[in-house]
Short mmCIF file of C-alpha atoms in Angstrom, two decimals:
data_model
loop_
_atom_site.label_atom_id
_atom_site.label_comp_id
_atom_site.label_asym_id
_atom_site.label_seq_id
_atom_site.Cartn_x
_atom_site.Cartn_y
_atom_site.Cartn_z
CA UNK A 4 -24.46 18.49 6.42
CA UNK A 5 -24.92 21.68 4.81
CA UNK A 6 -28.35 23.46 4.63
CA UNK A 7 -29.59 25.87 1.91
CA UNK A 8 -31.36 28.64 3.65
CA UNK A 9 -33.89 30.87 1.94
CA UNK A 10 -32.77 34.18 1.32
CA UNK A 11 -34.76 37.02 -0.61
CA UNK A 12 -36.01 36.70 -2.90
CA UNK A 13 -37.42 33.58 -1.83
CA UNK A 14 -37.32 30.60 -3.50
CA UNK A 15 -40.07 27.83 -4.17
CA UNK A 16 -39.59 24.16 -2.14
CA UNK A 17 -38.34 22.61 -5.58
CA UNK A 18 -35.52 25.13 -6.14
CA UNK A 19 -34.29 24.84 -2.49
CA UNK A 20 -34.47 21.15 -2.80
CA UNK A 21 -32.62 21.43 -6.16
CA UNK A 22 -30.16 23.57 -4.92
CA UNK A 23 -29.86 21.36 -1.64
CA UNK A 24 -29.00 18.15 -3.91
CA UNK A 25 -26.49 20.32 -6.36
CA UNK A 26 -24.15 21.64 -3.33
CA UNK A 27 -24.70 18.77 -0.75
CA UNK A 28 -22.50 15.61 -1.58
CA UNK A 29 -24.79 13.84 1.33
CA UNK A 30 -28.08 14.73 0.04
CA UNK A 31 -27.31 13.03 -3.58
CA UNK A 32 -27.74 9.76 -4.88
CA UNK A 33 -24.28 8.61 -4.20
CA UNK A 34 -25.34 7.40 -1.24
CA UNK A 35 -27.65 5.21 -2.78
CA UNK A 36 -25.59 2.01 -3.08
CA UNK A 37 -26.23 -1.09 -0.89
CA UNK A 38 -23.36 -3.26 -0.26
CA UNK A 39 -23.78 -6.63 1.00
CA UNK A 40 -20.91 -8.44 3.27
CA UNK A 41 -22.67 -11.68 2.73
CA UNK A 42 -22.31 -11.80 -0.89
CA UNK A 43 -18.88 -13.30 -2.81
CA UNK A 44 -16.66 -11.04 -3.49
CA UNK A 45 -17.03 -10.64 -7.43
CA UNK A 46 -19.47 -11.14 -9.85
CA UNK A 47 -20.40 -14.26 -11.48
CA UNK A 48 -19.13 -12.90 -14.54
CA UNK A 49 -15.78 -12.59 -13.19
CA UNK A 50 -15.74 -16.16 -12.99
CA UNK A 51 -12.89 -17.39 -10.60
CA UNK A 52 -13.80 -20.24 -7.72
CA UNK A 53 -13.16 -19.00 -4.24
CA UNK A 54 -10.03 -21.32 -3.65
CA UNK A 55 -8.57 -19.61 -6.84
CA UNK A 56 -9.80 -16.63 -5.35
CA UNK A 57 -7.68 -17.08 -1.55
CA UNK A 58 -4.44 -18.18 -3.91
CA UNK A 59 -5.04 -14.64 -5.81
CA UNK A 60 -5.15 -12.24 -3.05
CA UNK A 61 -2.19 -13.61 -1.22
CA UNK A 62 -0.41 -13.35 -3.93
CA UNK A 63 -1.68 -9.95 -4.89
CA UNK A 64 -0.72 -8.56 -1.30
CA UNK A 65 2.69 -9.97 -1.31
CA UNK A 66 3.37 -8.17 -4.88
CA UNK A 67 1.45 -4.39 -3.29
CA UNK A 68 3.74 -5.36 -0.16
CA UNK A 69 6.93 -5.35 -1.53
CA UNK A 70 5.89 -1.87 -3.75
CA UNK A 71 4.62 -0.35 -0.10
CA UNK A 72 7.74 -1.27 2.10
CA UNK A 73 9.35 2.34 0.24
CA UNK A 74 7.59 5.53 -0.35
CA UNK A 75 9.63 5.96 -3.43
CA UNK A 76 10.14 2.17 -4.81
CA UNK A 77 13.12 2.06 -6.79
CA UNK A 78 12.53 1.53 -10.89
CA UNK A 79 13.38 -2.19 -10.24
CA UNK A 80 11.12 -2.87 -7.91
CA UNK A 81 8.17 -1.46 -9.87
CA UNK A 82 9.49 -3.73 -12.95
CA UNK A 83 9.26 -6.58 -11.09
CA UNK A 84 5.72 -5.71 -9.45
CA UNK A 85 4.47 -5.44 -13.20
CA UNK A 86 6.05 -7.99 -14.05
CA UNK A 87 4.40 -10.35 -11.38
CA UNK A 88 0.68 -8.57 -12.02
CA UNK A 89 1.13 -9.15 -15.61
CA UNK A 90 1.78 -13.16 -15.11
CA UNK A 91 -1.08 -12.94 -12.98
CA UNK A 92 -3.69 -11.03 -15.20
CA UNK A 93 -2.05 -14.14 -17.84
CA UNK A 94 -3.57 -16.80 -16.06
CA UNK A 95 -6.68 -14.78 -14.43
CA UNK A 96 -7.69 -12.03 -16.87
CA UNK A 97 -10.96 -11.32 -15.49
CA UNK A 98 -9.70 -10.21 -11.82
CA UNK A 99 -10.50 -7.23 -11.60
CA UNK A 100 -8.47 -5.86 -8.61
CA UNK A 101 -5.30 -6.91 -10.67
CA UNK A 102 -6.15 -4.19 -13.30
CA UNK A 103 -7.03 -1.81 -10.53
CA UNK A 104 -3.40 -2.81 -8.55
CA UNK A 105 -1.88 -2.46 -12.32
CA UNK A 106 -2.94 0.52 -13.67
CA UNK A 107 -1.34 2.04 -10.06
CA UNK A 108 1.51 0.69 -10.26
CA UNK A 109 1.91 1.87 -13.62
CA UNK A 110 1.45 5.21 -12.16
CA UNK A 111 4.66 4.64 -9.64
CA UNK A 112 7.00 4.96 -13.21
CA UNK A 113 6.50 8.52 -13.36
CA UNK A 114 5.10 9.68 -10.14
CA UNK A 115 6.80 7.36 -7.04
CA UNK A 116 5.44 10.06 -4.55
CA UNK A 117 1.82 8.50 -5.38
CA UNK A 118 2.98 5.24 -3.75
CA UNK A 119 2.11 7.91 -0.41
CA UNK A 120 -0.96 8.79 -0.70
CA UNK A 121 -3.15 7.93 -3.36
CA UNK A 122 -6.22 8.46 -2.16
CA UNK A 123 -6.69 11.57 0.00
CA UNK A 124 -6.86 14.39 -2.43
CA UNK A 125 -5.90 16.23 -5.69
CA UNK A 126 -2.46 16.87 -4.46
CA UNK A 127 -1.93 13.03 -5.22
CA UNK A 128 -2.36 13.37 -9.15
CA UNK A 129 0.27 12.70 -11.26
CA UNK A 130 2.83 15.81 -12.63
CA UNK A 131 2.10 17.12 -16.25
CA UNK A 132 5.04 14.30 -17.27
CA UNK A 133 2.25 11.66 -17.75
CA UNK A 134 0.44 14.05 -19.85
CA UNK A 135 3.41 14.27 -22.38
CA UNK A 136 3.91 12.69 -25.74
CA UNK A 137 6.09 10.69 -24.00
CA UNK A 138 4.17 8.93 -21.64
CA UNK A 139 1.19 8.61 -23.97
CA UNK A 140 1.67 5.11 -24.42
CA UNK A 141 2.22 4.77 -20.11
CA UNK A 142 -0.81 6.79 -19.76
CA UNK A 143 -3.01 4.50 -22.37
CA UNK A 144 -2.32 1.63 -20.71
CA UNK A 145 -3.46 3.04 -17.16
CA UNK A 146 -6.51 4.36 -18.93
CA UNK A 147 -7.20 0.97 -20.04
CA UNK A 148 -6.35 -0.57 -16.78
CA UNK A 149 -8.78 1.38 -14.74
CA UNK A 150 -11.50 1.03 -17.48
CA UNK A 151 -10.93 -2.74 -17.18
CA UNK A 152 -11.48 -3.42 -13.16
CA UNK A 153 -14.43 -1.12 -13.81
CA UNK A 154 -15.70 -2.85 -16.43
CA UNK A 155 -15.29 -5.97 -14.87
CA UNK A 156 -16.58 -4.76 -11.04
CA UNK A 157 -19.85 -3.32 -12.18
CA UNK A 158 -22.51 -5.22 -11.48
CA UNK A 159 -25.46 -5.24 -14.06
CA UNK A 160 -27.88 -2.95 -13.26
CA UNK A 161 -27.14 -0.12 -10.66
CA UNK A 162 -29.77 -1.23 -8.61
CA UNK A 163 -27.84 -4.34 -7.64
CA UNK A 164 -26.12 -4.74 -4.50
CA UNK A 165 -22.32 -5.18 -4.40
CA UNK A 166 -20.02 -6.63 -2.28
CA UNK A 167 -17.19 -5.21 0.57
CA UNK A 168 -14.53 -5.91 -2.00
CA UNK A 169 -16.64 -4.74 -5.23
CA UNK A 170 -17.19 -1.81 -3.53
CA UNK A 171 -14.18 -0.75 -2.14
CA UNK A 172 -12.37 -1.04 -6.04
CA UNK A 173 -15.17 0.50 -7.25
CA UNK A 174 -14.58 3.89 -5.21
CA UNK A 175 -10.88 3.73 -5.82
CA UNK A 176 -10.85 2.81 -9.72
CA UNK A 177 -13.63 5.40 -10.15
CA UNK A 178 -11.44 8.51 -8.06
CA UNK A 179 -8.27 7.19 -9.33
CA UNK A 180 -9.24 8.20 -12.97
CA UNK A 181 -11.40 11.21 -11.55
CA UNK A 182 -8.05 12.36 -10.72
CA UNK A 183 -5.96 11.71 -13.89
CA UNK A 184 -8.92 13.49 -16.06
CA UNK A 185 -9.17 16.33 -13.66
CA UNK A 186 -5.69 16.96 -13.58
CA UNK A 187 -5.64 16.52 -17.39
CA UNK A 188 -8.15 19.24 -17.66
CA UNK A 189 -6.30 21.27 -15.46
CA UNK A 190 -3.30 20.68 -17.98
CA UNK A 191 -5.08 21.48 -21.03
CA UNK A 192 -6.37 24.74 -19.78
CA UNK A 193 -2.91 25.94 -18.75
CA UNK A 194 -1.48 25.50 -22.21
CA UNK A 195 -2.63 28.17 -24.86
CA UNK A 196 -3.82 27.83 -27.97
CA UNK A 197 -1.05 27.91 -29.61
CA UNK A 198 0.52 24.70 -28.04
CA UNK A 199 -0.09 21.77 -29.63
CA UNK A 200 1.09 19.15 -27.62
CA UNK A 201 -1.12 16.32 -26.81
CA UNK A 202 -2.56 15.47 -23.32
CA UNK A 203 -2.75 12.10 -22.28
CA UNK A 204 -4.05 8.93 -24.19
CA UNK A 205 -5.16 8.96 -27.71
CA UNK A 206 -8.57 9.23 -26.59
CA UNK A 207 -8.47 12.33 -25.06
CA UNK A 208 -6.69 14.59 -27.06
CA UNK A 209 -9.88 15.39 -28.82
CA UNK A 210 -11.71 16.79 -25.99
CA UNK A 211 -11.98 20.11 -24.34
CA UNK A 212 -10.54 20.89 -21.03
CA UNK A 213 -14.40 21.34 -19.79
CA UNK A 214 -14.96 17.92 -21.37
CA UNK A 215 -12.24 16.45 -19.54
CA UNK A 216 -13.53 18.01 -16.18
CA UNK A 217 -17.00 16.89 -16.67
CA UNK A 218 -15.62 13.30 -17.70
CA UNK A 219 -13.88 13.47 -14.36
CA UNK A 220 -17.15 14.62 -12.34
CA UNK A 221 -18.83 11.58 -13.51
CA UNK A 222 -16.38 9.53 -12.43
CA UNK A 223 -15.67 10.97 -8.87
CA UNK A 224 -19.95 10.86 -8.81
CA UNK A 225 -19.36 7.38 -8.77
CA UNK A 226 -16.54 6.90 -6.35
CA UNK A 227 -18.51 8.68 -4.38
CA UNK A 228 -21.40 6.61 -4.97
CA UNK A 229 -19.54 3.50 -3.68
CA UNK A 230 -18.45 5.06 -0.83
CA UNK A 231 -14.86 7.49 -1.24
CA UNK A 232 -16.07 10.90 1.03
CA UNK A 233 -13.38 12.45 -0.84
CA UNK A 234 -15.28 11.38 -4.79
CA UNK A 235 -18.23 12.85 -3.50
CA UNK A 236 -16.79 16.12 -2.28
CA UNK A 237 -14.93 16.54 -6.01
CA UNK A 238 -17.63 15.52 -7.62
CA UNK A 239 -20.00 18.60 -6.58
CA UNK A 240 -17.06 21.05 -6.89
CA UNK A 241 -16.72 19.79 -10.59
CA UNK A 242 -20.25 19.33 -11.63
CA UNK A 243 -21.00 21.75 -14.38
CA UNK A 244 -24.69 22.83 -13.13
CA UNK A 245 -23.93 22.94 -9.40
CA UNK A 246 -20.50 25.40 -10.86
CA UNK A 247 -23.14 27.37 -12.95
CA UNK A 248 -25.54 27.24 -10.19
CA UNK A 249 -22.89 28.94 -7.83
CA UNK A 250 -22.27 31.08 -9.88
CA UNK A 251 -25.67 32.68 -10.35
CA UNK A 252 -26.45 31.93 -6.75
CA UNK A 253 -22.79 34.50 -6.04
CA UNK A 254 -24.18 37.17 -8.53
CA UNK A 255 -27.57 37.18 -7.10
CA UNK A 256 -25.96 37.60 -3.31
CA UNK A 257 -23.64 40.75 -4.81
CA UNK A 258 -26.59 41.92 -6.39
CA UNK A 259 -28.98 41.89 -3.04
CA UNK A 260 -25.80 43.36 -0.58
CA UNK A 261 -25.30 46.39 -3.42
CA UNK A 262 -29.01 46.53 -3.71
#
């Protein structure tokens, strides 16, 4: 855990503790959740019985299975995997881990190396191709994928507990898209003004690559919040006030060793 010393000149208790909570992923609130192992897996709202439940996962796993037995599925494969989640999502449409499984899948069309590591860190994210006119459509319907099993996964008021399972999608739905917004920032700020080629879904192309990065700060606060170390890590490197904290914290050091 990292400490914020005093330094010259000295700062009150409420700045250190400020400071403290900008720069130290394990002092903030993401922390805060409680997850329960005794309660069901999903919300009420979700609305699937417990044997449906057992008949879903098994059938889930076999589908993630067959996509995991490669690191670089062939085209076919994927088709079939979204073909099978898409029968299933049919006849359950409020599972949420289906949208979650989806939406990665989805991913595998343009960017099989993911199928390796999603999780770990920001080499994962998709290339620029799924940022292209092309894939706007592709990258819309991962969008709305993730945005679903969130939707559906949140419980009702943040101060309710969640489950193992809740939790667990919760931290990887909310990183996942951390990622694809970072990494869409990332793209819009490497293409100049000129350029007028749209990044990623509809929704987006409106917004600035800050507003892209803070959109993806929120979300990796809450992946972070339901437990992914990695979320809560990104999340302080891409929160706007800790940057702009840093960055007067960096002047003020230069300023004291010249001085």
């Amino acid at each position: 855990m990292t400490t914020i010393a005093q330094a010259r000149p000295s700062l009150t208790t409420n700045d250190a503790a400020v400071l403290q909570a900008l720069f130290d992923a394990e002092s903030s609130p993401s922390s805060g959740i409680t997850v329960d192992s005794s309660l069901p897996s999903w919300p009420a709202t979700v609305n699937i019985s417990e044997a449906d439940l057992s008949t879903l996962r098994s059938q889930e796993t076999e589908i993630i299975h067959r996509l995991q037995a490669s690191e670089s599925p062939s085209q076919e494969t994927i088709q079939e995997a979204l073909e099978a989640l898409n029968s299933l999502l049919e006849r359950y449409p409020t599972y949420p881990s289906a949208y979650a499984n989806r939406a990665q899948t989805l991913r595998l069309l343009v960017d099989p190396k993911y199928n390796e590591n999603p999780h770990e860190n920001t080499e994962s994210i998709a290339d620029d191709s799924l940022f292209t006119p092309q894939a706007a459509h592709l990258s819309s319907k991962i969008f709305a994928d993730l945005g679903e099993a969130i939707t559906l996964a949140t419980p009702a008021s943040p101060a309710d507990p969640v489950s193992t399972v809740q939790a667990r999608l919760l931290a990887d739905t909310h990183t996942h898209r951390g990622y694809l917004l970072l990494k869409a920032a990332r793209v819009k700020k490497t293409r100049s003004d000129q350029e007028t080629e749209p990044v990623g879904p509809e929704r987006l192309r409106g917004l600035s690559a800050d507003q892209l990065e803070e959109m993806a700060s929120r979300d990796f606060f809450f992946g972070g919040r339901y437990g992914n170390k990695v979320a809560q890590q990104l999340a302080v490197q891409t929160n706007p006030y800790a940057k702009m904290c840093g960055a007067i914290v960096k002047e003020a050091m230069r300023k004291e060793m010249e001085g």
